[in-house]
């Protein structure tokens, strides 16, 4: 008999302030762990892709998607599910406000909505309606709509400000998880990372940046996710290569991207992304180098999302080749790492589909611009139509695979 390649391991954490220990495989996600192993079934599962927010719980006081967080990654941490707020004054106010404002019908999204609302009230005591809606955009409700939910949160914020409680929201002495954070074993949230297997080596081009030292190959890095894609454009490879060497023109083809400064190989700018409930605006800088002899370009950049403060690092390698009588082919390899709240999405297959779609849109815009249409640039990237298009592709794939 062969050995089990995925044996269960003991996982110890604090669940709603009580220590728990259960055996679970390293691939068990936190939602299954709390529901199936600990009997806390108040955490609901909707999409299981990190998109709907139904499974939101707090880990060390930060909201996380428990469907895409490994239980093993929460070893030694403090997890709070909807069952863990019995006498919490903020949660008491939120429950009452949800009831007063008719902020639920079937209640399926409510545990996740309340966890996110709790975080908003404590973290952003002066949030206005626009900010509340933005913060809530990662939680979907399919039957109530959001008017009542937003009103409920705003009423709690207002009541707490009037009572002078707003600034006490983050008082460490009243926080369940801060006690755990102060313990010798607690790790800062910054160190929390989603385990990711996407660490395969990227193709190393024999690239020599113009007149400079050899470009370092795009090496594999722990915690980075890698994706590949390609598109074709009906123009000669030299024409495409010349066009792609101008960072401003390159950015003009990428939905939502903007270059604010370009000096030599250094580029500064930002990219705005909207994808269903996910909304981000990364501002940062990149270094871009080209190898004319191989027709290979490498862009290495880093940026911070002004909304969630998530940090992204990414390398993009693009390689051009001629297609006999049909124009050019552009192969793109993208490696990235995400830290902060948006890291919750980086394991989702939806993100990979999103990037593939971005690359395809980039190819379309490049073709249009090369053919003289300078207006081709849908911005910002994504939006509801892109979400629908990505989901539709997934459904088609699932249907075509089913017997
Ligand atoms: S179940 Fe939808 S985000 Fe986790
Ligand atoms: S109350 Fe039914 S999904 Fe939100």
Tab-separated table of C-alpha atoms and ligand atoms in Angstrom:
chain	number	residue	atom	x	y	z
A	1	UNK	CA	0.000	0.000	0.000
A	2	UNK	CA	1.419	3.410	-0.943
A	3	UNK	CA	1.825	6.133	1.697
A	4	UNK	CA	-0.753	8.907	1.809
A	5	UNK	CA	0.925	11.819	-0.028
A	6	UNK	CA	-1.274	14.331	1.775
A	7	UNK	CA	-1.421	13.243	5.437
A	8	UNK	CA	-3.437	15.174	8.010
A	9	UNK	CA	-1.445	17.374	10.359
A	10	UNK	CA	-2.436	18.879	13.713
A	11	UNK	CA	-3.632	22.466	13.379
A	12	UNK	CA	-3.820	24.581	16.531
A	13	UNK	CA	-5.403	27.979	16.639
A	14	UNK	CA	-7.708	30.134	18.719
A	15	UNK	CA	-11.274	29.986	17.500
A	16	UNK	CA	-13.567	32.569	19.050
A	17	UNK	CA	-11.090	32.970	21.909
A	18	UNK	CA	-10.946	29.240	22.729
A	19	UNK	CA	-7.966	27.065	21.792
A	20	UNK	CA	-8.799	24.317	19.293
A	21	UNK	CA	-6.705	21.543	17.810
A	22	UNK	CA	-7.780	19.191	15.010
A	23	UNK	CA	-6.146	17.031	12.402
A	24	UNK	CA	-6.653	18.295	8.863
A	25	UNK	CA	-4.807	17.966	5.578
A	26	UNK	CA	-2.640	20.919	4.545
A	27	UNK	CA	-5.067	21.599	1.674
A	28	UNK	CA	-8.052	22.087	3.997
A	29	UNK	CA	-9.261	25.641	3.757
A	30	UNK	CA	-10.217	27.597	6.819
A	31	UNK	CA	-13.962	27.550	6.049
A	32	UNK	CA	-14.032	23.736	5.957
A	33	UNK	CA	-11.866	23.605	9.047
A	34	UNK	CA	-14.195	25.752	11.165
A	35	UNK	CA	-17.378	24.184	9.752
A	36	UNK	CA	-16.483	20.510	9.496
A	37	UNK	CA	-13.823	20.107	12.168
A	38	UNK	CA	-15.002	22.651	14.747
A	39	UNK	CA	-18.770	22.601	14.162
A	40	UNK	CA	-19.002	26.380	13.598
A	41	UNK	CA	-21.397	26.307	10.667
A	42	UNK	CA	-22.252	30.008	10.785
A	43	UNK	CA	-19.531	30.612	8.196
A	44	UNK	CA	-21.176	30.243	4.779
A	45	UNK	CA	-19.654	29.185	1.501
A	46	UNK	CA	-20.856	30.746	-1.744
A	47	UNK	CA	-18.485	30.912	-4.691
A	48	UNK	CA	-15.453	29.224	-3.054
A	49	UNK	CA	-13.339	31.420	-5.317
A	50	UNK	CA	-12.676	34.388	-3.061
A	51	UNK	CA	-15.175	36.579	-4.883
A	52	UNK	CA	-18.538	36.683	-3.061
A	53	UNK	CA	-17.345	37.356	0.503
A	54	UNK	CA	-19.936	35.029	2.114
A	55	UNK	CA	-17.166	33.160	3.948
A	56	UNK	CA	-15.478	36.264	5.421
A	57	UNK	CA	-14.101	35.763	8.952
A	58	UNK	CA	-11.524	37.683	10.965
A	59	UNK	CA	-8.004	36.344	11.362
A	60	UNK	CA	-5.959	38.389	13.817
A	61	UNK	CA	-8.583	41.112	13.437
A	62	UNK	CA	-8.317	41.309	9.638
A	63	UNK	CA	-11.163	40.154	7.379
A	64	UNK	CA	-10.116	37.213	5.192
A	65	UNK	CA	-11.873	34.925	2.731
A	66	UNK	CA	-11.861	31.640	4.567
A	67	UNK	CA	-12.581	29.701	1.351
A	68	UNK	CA	-9.160	30.560	-0.060
A	69	UNK	CA	-7.135	30.653	3.152
A	70	UNK	CA	-5.484	27.427	4.222
A	71	UNK	CA	-6.278	26.402	7.787
A	72	UNK	CA	-2.657	25.405	8.228
A	73	UNK	CA	-1.626	29.010	7.469
A	74	UNK	CA	-3.653	30.086	10.529
A	75	UNK	CA	-1.632	27.981	12.955
A	76	UNK	CA	-1.241	29.952	16.192
A	77	UNK	CA	-3.568	32.728	15.057
A	78	UNK	CA	-6.840	34.028	16.333
A	79	UNK	CA	-9.864	33.282	14.142
A	80	UNK	CA	-13.242	34.868	14.801
A	81	UNK	CA	-16.364	33.539	13.121
A	82	UNK	CA	-19.903	34.872	13.407
A	83	UNK	CA	-20.400	32.710	16.497
A	84	UNK	CA	-17.641	34.608	18.310
A	85	UNK	CA	-19.252	37.999	18.965
A	86	UNK	CA	-21.714	37.193	21.731
A	87	UNK	CA	-21.157	40.187	23.964
A	88	UNK	CA	-19.314	42.414	21.560
A	89	UNK	CA	-20.837	45.916	21.733
A	90	UNK	CA	-20.066	46.830	18.100
A	91	UNK	CA	-21.578	43.612	16.810
A	92	UNK	CA	-24.624	44.107	19.017
A	93	UNK	CA	-25.174	47.512	17.422
A	94	UNK	CA	-24.672	46.082	13.936
A	95	UNK	CA	-27.147	43.233	14.492
A	96	UNK	CA	-29.778	45.659	15.714
A	97	UNK	CA	-29.122	48.029	12.810
A	98	UNK	CA	-29.324	45.182	10.246
A	99	UNK	CA	-32.679	44.256	11.716
A	100	UNK	CA	-33.961	47.869	11.861
A	101	UNK	CA	-32.879	48.645	8.303
A	102	UNK	CA	-34.097	45.358	6.781
A	103	UNK	CA	-30.530	44.589	5.703
A	104	UNK	CA	-31.128	40.879	5.100
A	105	UNK	CA	-33.642	38.503	3.584
A	106	UNK	CA	-32.371	34.945	3.230
A	107	UNK	CA	-29.364	35.727	5.424
A	108	UNK	CA	-26.887	33.695	3.408
A	109	UNK	CA	-24.485	36.588	2.906
A	110	UNK	CA	-25.096	38.001	6.392
A	111	UNK	CA	-22.255	36.366	8.398
A	112	UNK	CA	-19.738	37.688	5.858
A	113	UNK	CA	-21.506	41.060	5.636
A	114	UNK	CA	-21.414	41.437	9.410
A	115	UNK	CA	-17.717	40.521	9.611
A	116	UNK	CA	-16.872	43.118	6.954
A	117	UNK	CA	-19.199	45.702	8.554
A	118	UNK	CA	-17.529	45.084	11.913
A	119	UNK	CA	-14.147	45.769	10.340
A	120	UNK	CA	-15.434	48.957	8.668
A	121	UNK	CA	-16.951	50.338	11.878
A	122	UNK	CA	-13.792	49.705	13.878
A	123	UNK	CA	-11.243	50.717	11.273
A	124	UNK	CA	-13.002	53.651	9.628
A	125	UNK	CA	-15.038	55.502	12.272
A	126	UNK	CA	-15.483	58.511	9.976
A	127	UNK	CA	-16.371	56.661	6.778
A	128	UNK	CA	-19.010	58.263	4.582
A	129	UNK	CA	-21.448	56.438	2.323
A	130	UNK	CA	-19.044	56.322	-0.636
A	131	UNK	CA	-16.325	54.782	1.505
A	132	UNK	CA	-18.702	52.279	3.085
A	133	UNK	CA	-19.855	51.169	-0.370
A	134	UNK	CA	-16.252	50.823	-1.543
A	135	UNK	CA	-15.264	48.799	1.524
A	136	UNK	CA	-18.313	46.608	1.110
A	137	UNK	CA	-17.690	45.947	-2.571
A	138	UNK	CA	-16.089	42.576	-1.842
A	139	UNK	CA	-19.303	41.176	-0.335
A	140	UNK	CA	-22.159	40.202	-2.608
A	141	UNK	CA	-25.804	39.941	-1.596
A	142	UNK	CA	-28.100	38.383	-4.120
A	143	UNK	CA	-31.474	39.106	-2.603
A	144	UNK	CA	-31.604	42.208	-0.412
A	145	UNK	CA	-29.599	44.729	-2.376
A	146	UNK	CA	-27.243	47.050	-0.604
A	147	UNK	CA	-29.346	50.059	0.408
A	148	UNK	CA	-30.390	48.615	3.763
A	149	UNK	CA	-26.951	47.186	4.504
A	150	UNK	CA	-25.212	50.499	3.810
A	151	UNK	CA	-27.810	52.362	5.855
A	152	UNK	CA	-27.297	49.964	8.766
A	153	UNK	CA	-23.526	50.489	8.795
A	154	UNK	CA	-23.881	54.270	8.470
A	155	UNK	CA	-26.343	54.352	11.352
A	156	UNK	CA	-23.905	52.467	13.601
A	157	UNK	CA	-21.044	54.763	12.589
A	158	UNK	CA	-23.151	57.798	13.315
A	159	UNK	CA	-24.398	56.471	16.679
A	160	UNK	CA	-20.861	55.673	17.762
A	161	UNK	CA	-19.577	59.093	16.752
A	162	UNK	CA	-22.366	60.774	18.675
A	163	UNK	CA	-21.682	58.657	21.739
A	164	UNK	CA	-17.956	59.401	21.513
A	165	UNK	CA	-17.205	55.706	20.946
A	166	UNK	CA	-15.762	56.043	17.466
A	167	UNK	CA	-12.161	56.598	18.495
A	168	UNK	CA	-12.320	53.688	20.923
A	169	UNK	CA	-13.095	51.268	18.146
A	170	UNK	CA	-9.569	50.001	17.840
A	171	UNK	CA	-8.751	50.143	21.541
A	172	UNK	CA	-6.300	47.262	21.891
A	173	UNK	CA	-7.471	46.402	25.362
A	174	UNK	CA	-10.945	45.551	24.073
A	175	UNK	CA	-9.844	43.576	21.065
A	176	UNK	CA	-10.091	39.830	21.274
A	177	UNK	CA	-7.304	39.244	18.822
A	178	UNK	CA	-4.957	41.887	20.111
A	179	UNK	CA	-4.472	39.781	23.193
A	180	UNK	CA	-3.334	37.007	20.930
A	181	UNK	CA	-1.195	39.374	18.896
A	182	UNK	CA	0.603	40.368	22.033
A	183	UNK	CA	1.467	36.812	22.811
A	184	UNK	CA	4.964	35.647	22.138
A	185	UNK	CA	3.860	33.356	19.348
A	186	UNK	CA	1.840	35.851	17.356
A	187	UNK	CA	3.177	36.886	13.980
A	188	UNK	CA	2.502	40.285	12.462
A	189	UNK	CA	-0.179	40.146	9.762
A	190	UNK	CA	2.416	41.259	7.225
A	191	UNK	CA	4.047	37.869	7.517
A	192	UNK	CA	0.853	35.990	6.743
A	193	UNK	CA	0.992	34.612	3.242
A	194	UNK	CA	-1.201	32.409	1.126
A	195	UNK	CA	0.786	29.320	0.175
A	196	UNK	CA	1.145	29.310	-3.561
A	197	UNK	CA	2.571	26.656	-5.792
A	198	UNK	CA	3.060	28.942	-8.784
A	199	UNK	CA	6.809	29.064	-8.532
A	200	UNK	CA	7.908	27.389	-11.755
A	201	UNK	CA	10.860	29.011	-13.431
A	202	UNK	CA	10.079	31.586	-16.075
A	203	UNK	CA	11.797	31.251	-19.428
A	204	UNK	CA	15.171	32.937	-19.265
A	205	UNK	CA	15.736	35.028	-22.377
A	206	UNK	CA	19.231	35.578	-23.676
A	207	UNK	CA	18.480	39.243	-23.225
A	208	UNK	CA	21.047	42.014	-23.259
A	209	UNK	CA	19.528	45.435	-22.562
A	210	UNK	CA	20.723	48.024	-25.006
A	211	UNK	CA	24.380	48.694	-24.286
A	212	UNK	CA	24.100	47.501	-20.676
A	213	UNK	CA	24.944	44.441	-18.679
A	214	UNK	CA	23.084	41.216	-19.341
A	215	UNK	CA	19.516	41.148	-18.071
A	216	UNK	CA	19.005	38.772	-15.191
A	217	UNK	CA	16.722	35.895	-16.130
A	218	UNK	CA	13.236	35.950	-14.644
A	219	UNK	CA	13.960	33.461	-11.929
A	220	UNK	CA	11.393	31.487	-9.965
A	221	UNK	CA	10.410	33.043	-6.671
A	222	UNK	CA	8.613	31.580	-3.719
A	223	UNK	CA	5.075	32.916	-3.369
A	224	UNK	CA	4.902	34.297	-6.900
A	225	UNK	CA	2.267	33.196	-9.373
A	226	UNK	CA	3.145	32.775	-12.992
A	227	UNK	CA	0.889	32.944	-16.037
A	228	UNK	CA	1.494	32.688	-19.724
A	229	UNK	CA	-0.468	33.801	-22.754
A	230	UNK	CA	-0.055	34.904	-26.330
A	231	UNK	CA	-1.813	36.814	-29.074
A	232	UNK	CA	-1.294	37.488	-32.751
A	233	UNK	CA	-1.378	40.763	-34.639
A	234	UNK	CA	-1.572	41.082	-38.444
A	235	UNK	CA	1.500	43.347	-38.773
A	236	UNK	CA	5.172	42.686	-39.581
A	237	UNK	CA	7.251	41.815	-36.552
A	238	UNK	CA	9.597	44.822	-36.996
A	239	UNK	CA	6.637	47.221	-36.972
A	240	UNK	CA	5.198	45.649	-33.830
A	241	UNK	CA	8.573	45.582	-32.098
A	242	UNK	CA	9.221	49.271	-32.840
A	243	UNK	CA	5.778	50.196	-31.514
A	244	UNK	CA	6.129	48.182	-28.320
A	245	UNK	CA	9.367	49.860	-27.328
A	246	UNK	CA	7.623	53.102	-26.473
A	247	UNK	CA	6.282	52.768	-22.887
A	248	UNK	CA	3.600	55.408	-23.422
A	249	UNK	CA	2.278	53.700	-26.522
A	250	UNK	CA	2.522	50.352	-24.755
A	251	UNK	CA	0.455	51.678	-21.825
A	252	UNK	CA	-2.093	53.160	-24.223
A	253	UNK	CA	-2.947	49.618	-25.321
A	254	UNK	CA	-3.377	48.287	-21.793
A	255	UNK	CA	-6.872	48.963	-20.441
A	256	UNK	CA	-6.727	51.209	-17.378
A	257	UNK	CA	-2.955	51.894	-17.593
A	258	UNK	CA	-1.371	55.334	-17.590
A	259	UNK	CA	2.279	56.436	-17.767
A	260	UNK	CA	3.015	59.614	-15.796
A	261	UNK	CA	6.783	59.696	-16.307
A	262	UNK	CA	9.176	57.869	-18.638
A	263	UNK	CA	12.930	58.465	-18.493
A	264	UNK	CA	15.239	55.986	-20.169
A	265	UNK	CA	14.340	52.575	-18.883
A	266	UNK	CA	12.433	53.965	-15.866
A	267	UNK	CA	8.682	54.343	-16.052
A	268	UNK	CA	6.215	55.613	-13.464
A	269	UNK	CA	2.467	55.300	-13.716
A	270	UNK	CA	-0.625	53.534	-12.514
A	271	UNK	CA	-3.209	50.993	-13.527
A	272	UNK	CA	-6.850	50.996	-12.506
A	273	UNK	CA	-8.574	47.624	-12.314
A	274	UNK	CA	-12.253	46.884	-11.796
A	275	UNK	CA	-13.398	43.317	-11.770
A	276	UNK	CA	-16.819	42.691	-10.323
A	277	UNK	CA	-16.439	43.473	-6.620
A	278	UNK	CA	-12.676	43.943	-6.908
A	279	UNK	CA	-11.486	47.471	-7.457
A	280	UNK	CA	-7.867	48.602	-7.304
A	281	UNK	CA	-5.635	51.453	-8.459
A	282	UNK	CA	-1.969	50.466	-8.352
A	283	UNK	CA	0.543	53.315	-8.600
A	284	UNK	CA	4.216	52.477	-8.917
A	285	UNK	CA	7.379	52.345	-10.950
A	286	UNK	CA	8.906	49.895	-13.389
A	287	UNK	CA	12.150	49.259	-15.169
A	288	UNK	CA	11.889	48.124	-18.749
A	289	UNK	CA	14.676	46.656	-20.901
A	290	UNK	CA	14.755	45.373	-24.460
A	291	UNK	CA	16.844	42.902	-26.364
A	292	UNK	CA	16.631	43.893	-30.027
A	293	UNK	CA	18.423	40.799	-31.294
A	294	UNK	CA	15.941	38.425	-29.615
A	295	UNK	CA	12.971	40.804	-29.732
A	296	UNK	CA	12.440	40.271	-26.033
A	297	UNK	CA	11.324	42.921	-23.545
A	298	UNK	CA	11.309	42.600	-19.768
A	299	UNK	CA	9.398	44.882	-17.445
A	300	UNK	CA	9.910	44.648	-13.704
A	301	UNK	CA	7.666	46.774	-11.548
A	302	UNK	CA	6.139	47.285	-8.121
A	303	UNK	CA	3.178	49.299	-6.931
A	304	UNK	CA	0.722	49.942	-4.114
A	305	UNK	CA	-3.056	49.976	-4.408
A	306	UNK	CA	-4.348	53.288	-3.096
A	307	UNK	CA	-7.647	51.702	-2.032
A	308	UNK	CA	-6.652	48.571	-0.108
A	309	UNK	CA	-2.928	49.364	0.375
A	310	UNK	CA	-2.149	45.961	-1.107
A	311	UNK	CA	1.330	45.731	-2.595
A	312	UNK	CA	2.055	44.117	-5.928
A	313	UNK	CA	5.307	43.174	-7.596
A	314	UNK	CA	5.386	41.874	-11.107
A	315	UNK	CA	7.641	40.913	-13.982
A	316	UNK	CA	6.402	40.797	-17.544
A	317	UNK	CA	8.397	39.180	-20.285
A	318	UNK	CA	7.217	39.557	-23.871
A	319	UNK	CA	8.770	37.876	-26.857
A	320	UNK	CA	7.920	38.650	-30.492
A	321	UNK	CA	8.198	36.247	-33.379
A	322	UNK	CA	7.192	36.417	-37.024
A	323	UNK	CA	4.413	34.183	-38.318
A	324	UNK	CA	4.959	33.296	-41.959
A	325	UNK	CA	2.568	35.429	-44.029
A	326	UNK	CA	0.314	36.165	-41.031
A	327	UNK	CA	2.010	38.905	-39.048
A	328	UNK	CA	3.472	38.498	-35.563
A	329	UNK	CA	2.969	36.483	-32.465
A	330	UNK	CA	3.532	37.980	-29.010
A	331	UNK	CA	4.179	35.553	-26.160
A	332	UNK	CA	3.712	37.026	-22.707
A	333	UNK	CA	4.863	35.560	-19.408
A	334	UNK	CA	3.686	37.300	-16.278
A	335	UNK	CA	4.885	36.585	-12.754
A	336	UNK	CA	3.464	38.448	-9.811
A	337	UNK	CA	3.128	38.481	-6.060
A	338	UNK	CA	0.429	40.252	-4.078
A	339	UNK	CA	0.510	41.162	-0.394
A	340	UNK	CA	-2.267	42.704	1.646
A	341	UNK	CA	-6.044	42.353	1.370
A	342	UNK	CA	-6.045	41.685	-2.377
A	343	UNK	CA	-3.728	38.696	-1.889
A	344	UNK	CA	-6.905	36.808	-1.048
A	345	UNK	CA	-7.753	36.862	-4.752
A	346	UNK	CA	-4.413	35.806	-6.133
A	347	UNK	CA	-5.137	32.094	-5.813
A	348	UNK	CA	-8.459	32.402	-7.518
A	349	UNK	CA	-8.619	30.935	-11.027
A	350	UNK	CA	-10.735	33.970	-11.839
A	351	UNK	CA	-7.645	36.169	-11.559
A	352	UNK	CA	-5.823	34.043	-14.119
A	353	UNK	CA	-8.798	34.303	-16.455
A	354	UNK	CA	-8.866	38.034	-15.848
A	355	UNK	CA	-5.187	38.402	-16.793
A	356	UNK	CA	-5.669	36.260	-19.923
A	357	UNK	CA	-8.516	38.535	-20.899
A	358	UNK	CA	-6.334	41.621	-20.264
A	359	UNK	CA	-3.637	40.200	-22.516
A	360	UNK	CA	-6.208	39.506	-25.250
A	361	UNK	CA	-7.576	43.077	-24.931
A	362	UNK	CA	-4.034	44.401	-25.115
A	363	UNK	CA	-3.541	42.467	-28.392
A	364	UNK	CA	-6.779	43.856	-29.835
A	365	UNK	CA	-5.887	47.427	-28.890
A	366	UNK	CA	-2.389	47.027	-30.292
A	367	UNK	CA	-3.806	45.845	-33.625
A	368	UNK	CA	-6.265	48.736	-33.737
A	369	UNK	CA	-3.586	51.298	-32.978
A	370	UNK	CA	-1.178	49.850	-35.509
A	371	UNK	CA	-3.918	50.134	-38.082
A	372	UNK	CA	-4.259	53.850	-37.272
A	373	UNK	CA	-7.164	53.898	-34.791
A	374	UNK	CA	-5.707	55.935	-31.906
A	375	UNK	CA	-8.910	55.850	-29.875
A	376	UNK	CA	-8.748	52.127	-29.158
A	377	UNK	CA	-8.482	51.953	-25.397
A	378	UNK	CA	-11.214	50.719	-23.120
A	379	UNK	CA	-10.503	52.154	-19.675
A	380	UNK	CA	-10.357	51.279	-16.906
A	381	UNK	CA	-9.743	47.593	-17.152
A	382	UNK	CA	-12.542	45.270	-16.272
A	383	UNK	CA	-15.926	46.180	-14.883
A	384	UNK	CA	-19.040	44.111	-14.691
A	385	UNK	CA	-18.993	43.173	-18.377
A	386	UNK	CA	-15.535	41.675	-17.992
A	387	UNK	CA	-16.647	39.749	-14.921
A	388	UNK	CA	-19.580	38.362	-16.890
A	389	UNK	CA	-17.362	37.517	-19.830
A	390	UNK	CA	-14.851	35.673	-17.616
A	391	UNK	CA	-17.591	33.807	-15.782
A	392	UNK	CA	-19.209	32.897	-19.123
A	393	UNK	CA	-15.905	31.451	-20.374
A	394	UNK	CA	-15.671	29.376	-17.181
A	395	UNK	CA	-19.200	28.063	-17.554
A	396	UNK	CA	-18.512	27.121	-21.182
A	397	UNK	CA	-15.347	25.300	-20.144
A	398	UNK	CA	-17.148	23.455	-17.352
A	399	UNK	CA	-19.996	22.442	-19.683
A	400	UNK	CA	-17.624	21.255	-22.406
A	401	UNK	CA	-15.760	19.105	-19.840
A	402	UNK	CA	-18.881	17.470	-18.412
A	403	UNK	CA	-19.761	14.049	-19.867
B	1	LIG	S1	-17.201	31.534	-0.595
B	1	LIG	FE1	-17.246	33.274	-1.883
B	1	LIG	S2	-15.502	34.383	-1.186
B	1	LIG	FE2	-15.402	32.548	-0.079
B	2	LIG	S1	-29.649	38.381	2.344
B	2	LIG	FE1	-29.801	36.790	0.854
B	2	LIG	S2	-27.869	36.876	-0.129
B	2	LIG	FE2	-27.833	38.598	1.136
